[in-house]
Amino acid sequence: MPQSKPVAAESLLKIDAHQHFWNYEPVKHGWISDDMSAIRKDFLPKDLLPVLRRNDFDGCVLVQVDQTENETSFLLELAKQNDFVKGVVGWIDLESETIETRLAYYKQFEKLKGFRHILQGEKDRAHMLKPQFINGIRALKQFEFTYDILIFPDQLKYTKALVELLPAQQFVIDHLAKPYIKAKKINEWKEDIQQLAQYENVYCKISGMVTEADWQGWGEKDIFPYIDVVVDTFGTDRIMYGSDWPVCLVAAAYSEVVNVARAYFSSFTQNEQDNIFGQNAINFYNL
């Protein structure tokens, strides 16, 4: 009898856990400054798909940049049209008196996984601790939505207070909370990250680092100490890789960004690498 061929183990999905799309508009995207002119244009699924394929990724998580529900609808439509977009992190007015009604409406969209607010841009650095904002975050759990925390390091202490109040809510810190890599400041950020990582409902994205470094002169030696901190504090089950494409393009090509992460984690076990480059994002966002 001819021998049967061994069945190959099911390959694990590789997920880029943080990227963006937009049709560029000067007013809407006013945050794209003159020195970021490389990204003053449209970035859409047709632009990303070949890049993902070249870099061995199967899918991505699409994250909001504009703070309107129109943005959420725009992203959901792109996700509907493109199977490689596995999940969407949209925007909703978390301080609205009708927050639960809106969340109930959005529950119909299978690819909508969570929400984000651009806290880093709020004049009130403790904005996240406003009662109405907390009420909105509390409502997310009822509908099984995640929350992406976009902040600067000065807001980490307020973030600790927020997650402490809501132990059942799933949170993820975007871009390591944007440490001051260019200025080589690490100690205060490190202490605050260590405090935050003790809460097991909080994950962290290994993303957005090249844009916090010297855009023209960064290297692995600048990035690795910050990844060290996050890995030591969060472990390998609560971190996930994200490119922050196309924002990353102001400082590095997509391949350069992913190669930094792959170089750092190259000595980790295959299981740990599978988790960081896919499975943790799948688990967190329920992809």
PDB file of C-alpha atoms in Angstrom:
ATOM      1  CA  MET A   1       0.000   0.000   0.000  1.00  0.00           C
ATOM      2  CA  PRO A   2       1.265   3.489  -0.749  1.00  0.00           C
ATOM      3  CA  GLN A   3       2.111   5.466   2.331  1.00  0.00           C
ATOM      4  CA  SER A   4      -0.218   8.317   3.171  1.00  0.00           C
ATOM      5  CA  LYS A   5       1.349  11.783   3.217  1.00  0.00           C
ATOM      6  CA  PRO A   6       1.640  13.472   6.591  1.00  0.00           C
ATOM      7  CA  VAL A   7      -0.892  16.209   7.189  1.00  0.00           C
ATOM      8  CA  ALA A   8       0.807  19.584   7.585  1.00  0.00           C
ATOM      9  CA  ALA A   9       0.087  21.438  10.771  1.00  0.00           C
ATOM     10  CA  GLU A  10      -2.329  24.321  10.285  1.00  0.00           C
ATOM     11  CA  SER A  11      -0.299  27.485   9.737  1.00  0.00           C
ATOM     12  CA  LEU A  12      -0.917  30.327  12.153  1.00  0.00           C
ATOM     13  CA  LEU A  13      -2.097  33.656  10.823  1.00  0.00           C
ATOM     14  CA  LYS A  14       0.391  36.523  10.840  1.00  0.00           C
ATOM     15  CA  ILE A  15      -1.411  39.726  11.817  1.00  0.00           C
ATOM     16  CA  ASP A  16      -0.256  43.335  11.604  1.00  0.00           C
ATOM     17  CA  ALA A  17      -2.178  44.624  14.626  1.00  0.00           C
ATOM     18  CA  HIS A  18      -2.055  48.351  13.813  1.00  0.00           C
ATOM     19  CA  GLN A  19      -2.393  50.221  10.517  1.00  0.00           C
ATOM     20  CA  HIS A  20      -4.471  52.988   8.920  1.00  0.00           C
ATOM     21  CA  PHE A  21      -6.249  53.990   5.701  1.00  0.00           C
ATOM     22  CA  TRP A  22      -7.365  57.436   4.579  1.00  0.00           C
ATOM     23  CA  ASN A  23      -8.358  59.573   1.633  1.00  0.00           C
ATOM     24  CA  TYR A  24      -6.098  62.522   2.335  1.00  0.00           C
ATOM     25  CA  GLU A  25      -7.787  65.869   3.049  1.00  0.00           C
ATOM     26  CA  PRO A  26      -5.609  68.796   4.225  1.00  0.00           C
ATOM     27  CA  VAL A  27      -8.073  70.011   6.879  1.00  0.00           C
ATOM     28  CA  LYS A  28      -9.235  66.644   8.169  1.00  0.00           C
ATOM     29  CA  HIS A  29      -5.673  65.356   8.320  1.00  0.00           C
ATOM     30  CA  GLY A  30      -4.118  68.573   9.583  1.00  0.00           C
ATOM     31  CA  TRP A  31      -1.971  66.573  12.010  1.00  0.00           C
ATOM     32  CA  ILE A  32       0.162  65.527   9.028  1.00  0.00           C
ATOM     33  CA  SER A  33       2.749  68.310   9.240  1.00  0.00           C
ATOM     34  CA  ASP A  34       5.109  69.590   6.539  1.00  0.00           C
ATOM     35  CA  ASP A  35       7.893  67.284   7.688  1.00  0.00           C
ATOM     36  CA  MET A  36       5.507  64.355   7.195  1.00  0.00           C
ATOM     37  CA  SER A  37       4.836  65.205   3.538  1.00  0.00           C
ATOM     38  CA  ALA A  38       5.624  61.606   2.518  1.00  0.00           C
ATOM     39  CA  ILE A  39       2.198  60.577   3.827  1.00  0.00           C
ATOM     40  CA  ARG A  40       0.199  63.537   2.477  1.00  0.00           C
ATOM     41  CA  LYS A  41      -1.687  61.345   0.014  1.00  0.00           C
ATOM     42  CA  ASP A  42      -4.274  58.576  -0.077  1.00  0.00           C
ATOM     43  CA  PHE A  43      -3.483  55.231   1.536  1.00  0.00           C
ATOM     44  CA  LEU A  44      -5.989  52.483   0.788  1.00  0.00           C
ATOM     45  CA  PRO A  45      -6.250  48.673   0.774  1.00  0.00           C
ATOM     46  CA  LYS A  46      -4.791  48.365  -2.728  1.00  0.00           C
ATOM     47  CA  ASP A  47      -1.640  50.051  -1.424  1.00  0.00           C
ATOM     48  CA  LEU A  48      -1.228  47.846   1.640  1.00  0.00           C
ATOM     49  CA  LEU A  49      -2.140  44.371   0.376  1.00  0.00           C
ATOM     50  CA  PRO A  50       1.013  43.811  -1.741  1.00  0.00           C
ATOM     51  CA  VAL A  51       3.142  45.144   1.128  1.00  0.00           C
ATOM     52  CA  LEU A  52       1.569  42.688   3.582  1.00  0.00           C
ATOM     53  CA  ARG A  53       2.106  39.823   1.148  1.00  0.00           C
ATOM     54  CA  ARG A  54       5.759  40.716   0.543  1.00  0.00           C
ATOM     55  CA  ASN A  55       6.334  40.756   4.290  1.00  0.00           C
ATOM     56  CA  ASP A  56       4.523  37.468   5.016  1.00  0.00           C
ATOM     57  CA  PHE A  57       1.418  38.834   6.764  1.00  0.00           C
ATOM     58  CA  ASP A  58      -2.036  37.360   6.270  1.00  0.00           C
ATOM     59  CA  GLY A  59      -4.122  40.229   7.609  1.00  0.00           C
ATOM     60  CA  CYS A  60      -4.306  43.381   9.672  1.00  0.00           C
ATOM     61  CA  VAL A  61      -6.242  45.404  12.226  1.00  0.00           C
ATOM     62  CA  LEU A  62      -7.428  48.748  10.843  1.00  0.00           C
ATOM     63  CA  VAL A  63      -7.411  51.651  13.319  1.00  0.00           C
ATOM     64  CA  GLN A  64      -9.154  55.043  13.216  1.00  0.00           C
ATOM     65  CA  VAL A  65      -7.407  58.380  12.720  1.00  0.00           C
ATOM     66  CA  ASP A  66     -10.387  60.747  12.450  1.00  0.00           C
ATOM     67  CA  GLN A  67     -12.697  61.290  15.423  1.00  0.00           C
ATOM     68  CA  THR A  68     -16.109  60.921  13.773  1.00  0.00           C
ATOM     69  CA  GLU A  69     -18.564  58.093  13.297  1.00  0.00           C
ATOM     70  CA  ASN A  70     -18.215  58.753   9.556  1.00  0.00           C
ATOM     71  CA  GLU A  71     -14.650  57.481   9.974  1.00  0.00           C
ATOM     72  CA  THR A  72     -15.949  54.304  11.604  1.00  0.00           C
ATOM     73  CA  SER A  73     -18.375  53.749   8.710  1.00  0.00           C
ATOM     74  CA  PHE A  74     -15.604  54.403   6.165  1.00  0.00           C
ATOM     75  CA  LEU A  75     -13.331  51.830   7.803  1.00  0.00           C
ATOM     76  CA  LEU A  76     -16.095  49.245   8.103  1.00  0.00           C
ATOM     77  CA  GLU A  77     -16.880  49.582   4.398  1.00  0.00           C
ATOM     78  CA  LEU A  78     -13.221  49.022   3.498  1.00  0.00           C
ATOM     79  CA  ALA A  79     -13.118  46.006   5.818  1.00  0.00           C
ATOM     80  CA  LYS A  80     -16.249  44.609   4.177  1.00  0.00           C
ATOM     81  CA  GLN A  81     -14.634  44.894   0.755  1.00  0.00           C
ATOM     82  CA  ASN A  82     -11.252  43.472   1.764  1.00  0.00           C
ATOM     83  CA  ASP A  83     -10.970  40.112   3.485  1.00  0.00           C
ATOM     84  CA  PHE A  84      -7.401  40.741   4.644  1.00  0.00           C
ATOM     85  CA  VAL A  85      -8.720  43.443   6.986  1.00  0.00           C
ATOM     86  CA  LYS A  86      -9.565  41.150   9.901  1.00  0.00           C
ATOM     87  CA  GLY A  87     -10.734  43.749  12.420  1.00  0.00           C
ATOM     88  CA  VAL A  88     -11.552  47.451  12.822  1.00  0.00           C
ATOM     89  CA  VAL A  89     -10.919  49.791  15.752  1.00  0.00           C
ATOM     90  CA  GLY A  90     -13.299  52.688  15.185  1.00  0.00           C
ATOM     91  CA  TRP A  91     -14.313  55.895  16.930  1.00  0.00           C
ATOM     92  CA  ILE A  92     -17.426  56.641  18.935  1.00  0.00           C
ATOM     93  CA  ASP A  93     -18.352  59.487  21.276  1.00  0.00           C
ATOM     94  CA  LEU A  94     -17.687  57.749  24.567  1.00  0.00           C
ATOM     95  CA  GLU A  95     -19.144  60.707  26.467  1.00  0.00           C
ATOM     96  CA  SER A  96     -22.475  60.622  24.657  1.00  0.00           C
ATOM     97  CA  GLU A  97     -25.632  60.128  26.704  1.00  0.00           C
ATOM     98  CA  THR A  98     -26.729  57.617  24.048  1.00  0.00           C
ATOM     99  CA  ILE A  99     -23.514  55.576  24.134  1.00  0.00           C
ATOM    100  CA  GLU A 100     -25.226  52.255  24.817  1.00  0.00           C
ATOM    101  CA  THR A 101     -27.676  52.782  21.946  1.00  0.00           C
ATOM    102  CA  ARG A 102     -24.814  53.502  19.559  1.00  0.00           C
ATOM    103  CA  LEU A 103     -22.816  50.505  20.755  1.00  0.00           C
ATOM    104  CA  ALA A 104     -25.868  48.281  20.296  1.00  0.00           C
ATOM    105  CA  TYR A 105     -26.107  49.553  16.707  1.00  0.00           C
ATOM    106  CA  TYR A 106     -22.442  48.817  16.000  1.00  0.00           C
ATOM    107  CA  LYS A 107     -22.671  45.296  17.391  1.00  0.00           C
ATOM    108  CA  GLN A 108     -24.122  44.165  14.055  1.00  0.00           C
ATOM    109  CA  PHE A 109     -20.752  44.681  12.331  1.00  0.00           C
ATOM    110  CA  GLU A 110     -18.735  41.510  12.846  1.00  0.00           C
ATOM    111  CA  LYS A 111     -15.398  43.099  11.966  1.00  0.00           C
ATOM    112  CA  LEU A 112     -15.800  45.996  14.404  1.00  0.00           C
ATOM    113  CA  LYS A 113     -13.721  44.895  17.385  1.00  0.00           C
ATOM    114  CA  GLY A 114     -13.169  48.001  19.465  1.00  0.00           C
ATOM    115  CA  PHE A 115     -12.804  51.759  19.715  1.00  0.00           C
ATOM    116  CA  ARG A 116     -10.170  54.432  20.262  1.00  0.00           C
ATOM    117  CA  HIS A 117     -10.070  58.096  21.244  1.00  0.00           C
ATOM    118  CA  ILE A 118      -7.034  60.287  20.556  1.00  0.00           C
ATOM    119  CA  LEU A 119      -6.288  60.986  24.204  1.00  0.00           C
ATOM    120  CA  GLN A 120      -2.761  62.141  23.383  1.00  0.00           C
ATOM    121  CA  GLY A 121      -4.251  65.277  21.837  1.00  0.00           C
ATOM    122  CA  GLU A 122      -6.510  66.295  24.723  1.00  0.00           C
ATOM    123  CA  LYS A 123      -5.588  69.525  26.548  1.00  0.00           C
ATOM    124  CA  ASP A 124      -6.850  67.952  29.761  1.00  0.00           C
ATOM    125  CA  ARG A 125      -4.193  65.288  30.225  1.00  0.00           C
ATOM    126  CA  ALA A 126      -6.509  63.431  32.632  1.00  0.00           C
ATOM    127  CA  HIS A 127      -9.422  63.512  30.179  1.00  0.00           C
ATOM    128  CA  MET A 128      -9.802  59.745  30.447  1.00  0.00           C
ATOM    129  CA  LEU A 129     -10.803  60.095  34.111  1.00  0.00           C
ATOM    130  CA  LYS A 130     -13.810  62.305  33.407  1.00  0.00           C
ATOM    131  CA  PRO A 131     -16.943  60.520  34.724  1.00  0.00           C
ATOM    132  CA  GLN A 132     -18.673  60.558  31.330  1.00  0.00           C
ATOM    133  CA  PHE A 133     -15.619  59.098  29.602  1.00  0.00           C
ATOM    134  CA  ILE A 134     -15.332  56.341  32.192  1.00  0.00           C
ATOM    135  CA  ASN A 135     -19.036  55.634  31.728  1.00  0.00           C
ATOM    136  CA  GLY A 136     -18.415  55.172  27.999  1.00  0.00           C
ATOM    137  CA  ILE A 137     -15.503  52.797  28.548  1.00  0.00           C
ATOM    138  CA  ARG A 138     -17.579  50.851  31.063  1.00  0.00           C
ATOM    139  CA  ALA A 139     -20.290  50.390  28.408  1.00  0.00           C
ATOM    140  CA  LEU A 140     -17.804  48.760  26.008  1.00  0.00           C
ATOM    141  CA  LYS A 141     -17.571  45.618  28.106  1.00  0.00           C
ATOM    142  CA  GLN A 142     -21.324  45.077  27.905  1.00  0.00           C
ATOM    143  CA  PHE A 143     -20.955  44.719  24.126  1.00  0.00           C
ATOM    144  CA  GLU A 144     -17.563  42.942  24.218  1.00  0.00           C
ATOM    145  CA  PHE A 145     -15.643  45.773  22.538  1.00  0.00           C
ATOM    146  CA  THR A 146     -11.949  46.420  23.230  1.00  0.00           C
ATOM    147  CA  TYR A 147     -10.340  49.812  23.818  1.00  0.00           C
ATOM    148  CA  ASP A 148      -7.064  51.090  22.314  1.00  0.00           C
ATOM    149  CA  ILE A 149      -5.251  53.604  24.545  1.00  0.00           C
ATOM    150  CA  LEU A 150      -3.410  56.274  22.529  1.00  0.00           C
ATOM    151  CA  ILE A 151      -1.395  58.453  24.903  1.00  0.00           C
ATOM    152  CA  PHE A 152       1.934  60.121  25.573  1.00  0.00           C
ATOM    153  CA  PRO A 153       4.070  59.076  28.571  1.00  0.00           C
ATOM    154  CA  ASP A 154       2.797  61.929  30.754  1.00  0.00           C
ATOM    155  CA  GLN A 155      -0.630  60.271  30.702  1.00  0.00           C
ATOM    156  CA  LEU A 156       0.463  56.832  31.904  1.00  0.00           C
ATOM    157  CA  LYS A 157      -0.324  57.640  35.531  1.00  0.00           C
ATOM    158  CA  TYR A 158      -3.911  58.506  34.596  1.00  0.00           C
ATOM    159  CA  THR A 159      -4.136  55.345  32.502  1.00  0.00           C
ATOM    160  CA  LYS A 160      -3.206  53.285  35.541  1.00  0.00           C
ATOM    161  CA  ALA A 161      -6.116  54.855  37.428  1.00  0.00           C
ATOM    162  CA  LEU A 162      -8.480  54.131  34.505  1.00  0.00           C
ATOM    163  CA  VAL A 163      -7.633  50.446  34.110  1.00  0.00           C
ATOM    164  CA  GLU A 164      -7.728  49.979  37.866  1.00  0.00           C
ATOM    165  CA  LEU A 165     -11.354  51.163  37.825  1.00  0.00           C
ATOM    166  CA  LEU A 166     -12.323  48.773  35.020  1.00  0.00           C
ATOM    167  CA  PRO A 167     -10.641  45.390  35.620  1.00  0.00           C
ATOM    168  CA  ALA A 168     -12.974  43.508  33.264  1.00  0.00           C
ATOM    169  CA  GLN A 169     -12.345  45.740  30.242  1.00  0.00           C
ATOM    170  CA  GLN A 170      -9.789  44.672  27.638  1.00  0.00           C
ATOM    171  CA  PHE A 171      -7.258  47.474  26.992  1.00  0.00           C
ATOM    172  CA  VAL A 172      -4.244  47.728  24.706  1.00  0.00           C
ATOM    173  CA  ILE A 173      -1.588  50.450  24.851  1.00  0.00           C
ATOM    174  CA  ASP A 174      -0.779  51.735  21.366  1.00  0.00           C
ATOM    175  CA  HIS A 175       2.860  52.385  20.434  1.00  0.00           C
ATOM    176  CA  LEU A 176       4.279  51.624  23.920  1.00  0.00           C
ATOM    177  CA  ALA A 177       2.669  54.938  24.998  1.00  0.00           C
ATOM    178  CA  LYS A 178       5.104  56.760  22.696  1.00  0.00           C
ATOM    179  CA  PRO A 179       8.277  56.854  24.818  1.00  0.00           C
ATOM    180  CA  TYR A 180      10.813  59.609  24.185  1.00  0.00           C
ATOM    181  CA  ILE A 181      13.159  57.471  22.083  1.00  0.00           C
ATOM    182  CA  LYS A 182      14.794  60.363  20.231  1.00  0.00           C
ATOM    183  CA  ALA A 183      15.708  62.058  23.527  1.00  0.00           C
ATOM    184  CA  LYS A 184      16.822  58.694  24.962  1.00  0.00           C
ATOM    185  CA  LYS A 185      14.574  59.174  28.005  1.00  0.00           C
ATOM    186  CA  ILE A 186      13.513  55.868  29.476  1.00  0.00           C
ATOM    187  CA  ASN A 187      13.505  55.780  33.300  1.00  0.00           C
ATOM    188  CA  GLU A 188      10.237  57.544  34.188  1.00  0.00           C
ATOM    189  CA  TRP A 189       8.397  55.908  31.289  1.00  0.00           C
ATOM    190  CA  LYS A 190       9.788  52.523  32.360  1.00  0.00           C
ATOM    191  CA  GLU A 191       8.519  52.925  35.934  1.00  0.00           C
ATOM    192  CA  ASP A 192       5.049  53.896  34.741  1.00  0.00           C
ATOM    193  CA  ILE A 193       4.916  51.013  32.239  1.00  0.00           C
ATOM    194  CA  GLN A 194       5.916  48.583  34.983  1.00  0.00           C
ATOM    195  CA  GLN A 195       3.069  49.873  37.139  1.00  0.00           C
ATOM    196  CA  LEU A 196       0.558  49.515  34.299  1.00  0.00           C
ATOM    197  CA  ALA A 197       1.653  46.048  33.227  1.00  0.00           C
ATOM    198  CA  GLN A 198       0.611  44.550  36.556  1.00  0.00           C
ATOM    199  CA  TYR A 199      -3.013  44.712  35.345  1.00  0.00           C
ATOM    200  CA  GLU A 200      -3.648  41.561  33.345  1.00  0.00           C
ATOM    201  CA  ASN A 201      -6.447  43.132  31.292  1.00  0.00           C
ATOM    202  CA  VAL A 202      -3.880  45.443  29.649  1.00  0.00           C
ATOM    203  CA  TYR A 203      -1.922  44.500  26.511  1.00  0.00           C
ATOM    204  CA  CYS A 204       0.724  46.505  24.648  1.00  0.00           C
ATOM    205  CA  LYS A 205       1.475  47.015  20.950  1.00  0.00           C
ATOM    206  CA  ILE A 206       5.052  46.812  19.714  1.00  0.00           C
ATOM    207  CA  SER A 207       4.391  49.591  17.219  1.00  0.00           C
ATOM    208  CA  GLY A 208       5.042  53.218  16.376  1.00  0.00           C
ATOM    209  CA  MET A 209       8.627  53.251  17.631  1.00  0.00           C
ATOM    210  CA  VAL A 210      10.482  54.530  14.564  1.00  0.00           C
ATOM    211  CA  THR A 211       8.383  57.700  14.547  1.00  0.00           C
ATOM    212  CA  GLU A 212       9.378  58.427  18.158  1.00  0.00           C
ATOM    213  CA  ALA A 213      13.067  57.991  17.282  1.00  0.00           C
ATOM    214  CA  ASP A 214      15.342  60.182  15.133  1.00  0.00           C
ATOM    215  CA  TRP A 215      13.693  59.761  11.731  1.00  0.00           C
ATOM    216  CA  GLN A 216      16.952  60.059   9.809  1.00  0.00           C
ATOM    217  CA  GLY A 217      19.317  58.338  12.219  1.00  0.00           C
ATOM    218  CA  TRP A 218      17.515  55.651  14.229  1.00  0.00           C
ATOM    219  CA  GLY A 219      18.848  52.115  14.614  1.00  0.00           C
ATOM    220  CA  GLU A 220      18.074  48.919  16.481  1.00  0.00           C
ATOM    221  CA  LYS A 221      20.222  50.111  19.410  1.00  0.00           C
ATOM    222  CA  ASP A 222      17.753  52.988  19.911  1.00  0.00           C
ATOM    223  CA  ILE A 223      14.648  50.790  19.753  1.00  0.00           C
ATOM    224  CA  PHE A 224      15.629  47.601  21.565  1.00  0.00           C
ATOM    225  CA  PRO A 225      15.886  49.035  25.131  1.00  0.00           C
ATOM    226  CA  TYR A 226      12.234  50.078  24.977  1.00  0.00           C
ATOM    227  CA  ILE A 227      11.112  46.686  23.692  1.00  0.00           C
ATOM    228  CA  ASP A 228      13.144  45.144  26.537  1.00  0.00           C
ATOM    229  CA  VAL A 229      11.022  47.006  29.069  1.00  0.00           C
ATOM    230  CA  VAL A 230       7.717  45.979  27.509  1.00  0.00           C
ATOM    231  CA  VAL A 231       8.704  42.325  27.118  1.00  0.00           C
ATOM    232  CA  ASP A 232      10.045  42.153  30.680  1.00  0.00           C
ATOM    233  CA  THR A 233       6.853  43.657  32.107  1.00  0.00           C
ATOM    234  CA  PHE A 234       4.046  42.375  29.874  1.00  0.00           C
ATOM    235  CA  GLY A 235       5.564  39.026  28.914  1.00  0.00           C
ATOM    236  CA  THR A 236       5.057  37.430  25.514  1.00  0.00           C
ATOM    237  CA  ASP A 237       1.331  36.681  25.893  1.00  0.00           C
ATOM    238  CA  ARG A 238       0.208  40.329  26.144  1.00  0.00           C
ATOM    239  CA  ILE A 239       2.191  42.044  23.414  1.00  0.00           C
ATOM    240  CA  MET A 240       1.420  42.240  19.689  1.00  0.00           C
ATOM    241  CA  TYR A 241       3.254  43.566  16.654  1.00  0.00           C
ATOM    242  CA  GLY A 242       1.888  46.475  14.618  1.00  0.00           C
ATOM    243  CA  SER A 243       3.504  48.430  11.782  1.00  0.00           C
ATOM    244  CA  ASP A 244       1.663  51.752  12.193  1.00  0.00           C
ATOM    245  CA  TRP A 245       1.672  51.930   8.385  1.00  0.00           C
ATOM    246  CA  PRO A 246       1.536  54.372   6.653  1.00  0.00           C
ATOM    247  CA  VAL A 247       2.586  56.736   9.481  1.00  0.00           C
ATOM    248  CA  CYS A 248       5.813  54.735   9.839  1.00  0.00           C
ATOM    249  CA  LEU A 249       6.817  55.768   6.314  1.00  0.00           C
ATOM    250  CA  VAL A 250       8.026  59.158   7.543  1.00  0.00           C
ATOM    251  CA  ALA A 251      10.925  57.302   9.172  1.00  0.00           C
ATOM    252  CA  ALA A 252      11.172  53.830   7.624  1.00  0.00           C
ATOM    253  CA  ALA A 253       9.881  51.454   4.977  1.00  0.00           C
ATOM    254  CA  TYR A 254       7.394  48.790   6.060  1.00  0.00           C
ATOM    255  CA  SER A 255      10.055  46.088   5.691  1.00  0.00           C
ATOM    256  CA  GLU A 256      12.475  48.013   7.909  1.00  0.00           C
ATOM    257  CA  VAL A 257       9.884  48.323  10.670  1.00  0.00           C
ATOM    258  CA  VAL A 258       8.973  44.642  10.693  1.00  0.00           C
ATOM    259  CA  ASN A 259      12.619  43.584  10.399  1.00  0.00           C
ATOM    260  CA  VAL A 260      13.475  45.453  13.616  1.00  0.00           C
ATOM    261  CA  ALA A 261      10.813  43.462  15.466  1.00  0.00           C
ATOM    262  CA  ARG A 262      11.798  40.187  13.801  1.00  0.00           C
ATOM    263  CA  ALA A 263      15.450  40.752  14.676  1.00  0.00           C
ATOM    264  CA  TYR A 264      14.588  41.458  18.309  1.00  0.00           C
ATOM    265  CA  PHE A 265      12.382  38.374  18.686  1.00  0.00           C
ATOM    266  CA  SER A 266      14.523  36.036  16.540  1.00  0.00           C
ATOM    267  CA  SER A 267      15.941  34.232  19.585  1.00  0.00           C
ATOM    268  CA  PHE A 268      12.488  33.672  21.141  1.00  0.00           C
ATOM    269  CA  THR A 269      10.708  30.325  20.794  1.00  0.00           C
ATOM    270  CA  GLN A 270       8.564  29.710  17.731  1.00  0.00           C
ATOM    271  CA  ASN A 271       5.476  29.688  19.929  1.00  0.00           C
ATOM    272  CA  GLU A 272       6.378  33.074  21.404  1.00  0.00           C
ATOM    273  CA  GLN A 273       6.985  34.527  17.940  1.00  0.00           C
ATOM    274  CA  ASP A 274       3.667  33.113  16.702  1.00  0.00           C
ATOM    275  CA  ASN A 275       1.928  34.809  19.631  1.00  0.00           C
ATOM    276  CA  ILE A 276       3.581  38.205  19.123  1.00  0.00           C
ATOM    277  CA  PHE A 277       3.110  38.281  15.342  1.00  0.00           C
ATOM    278  CA  GLY A 278      -0.444  37.008  15.254  1.00  0.00           C
ATOM    279  CA  GLN A 279      -2.059  34.906  17.944  1.00  0.00           C
ATOM    280  CA  ASN A 280      -2.129  37.575  20.679  1.00  0.00           C
ATOM    281  CA  ALA A 281      -3.900  39.986  18.324  1.00  0.00           C
ATOM    282  CA  ILE A 282      -6.328  37.241  17.343  1.00  0.00           C
ATOM    283  CA  ASN A 283      -7.061  36.534  20.996  1.00  0.00           C
ATOM    284  CA  PHE A 284      -7.345  40.170  22.065  1.00  0.00           C
ATOM    285  CA  TYR A 285      -9.537  41.358  19.193  1.00  0.00           C
ATOM    286  CA  ASN A 286     -11.380  38.055  18.723  1.00  0.00           C
ATOM    287  CA  LEU A 287     -10.435  37.996  15.040  1.00  0.00           C
TER     288      LEU A 287
END
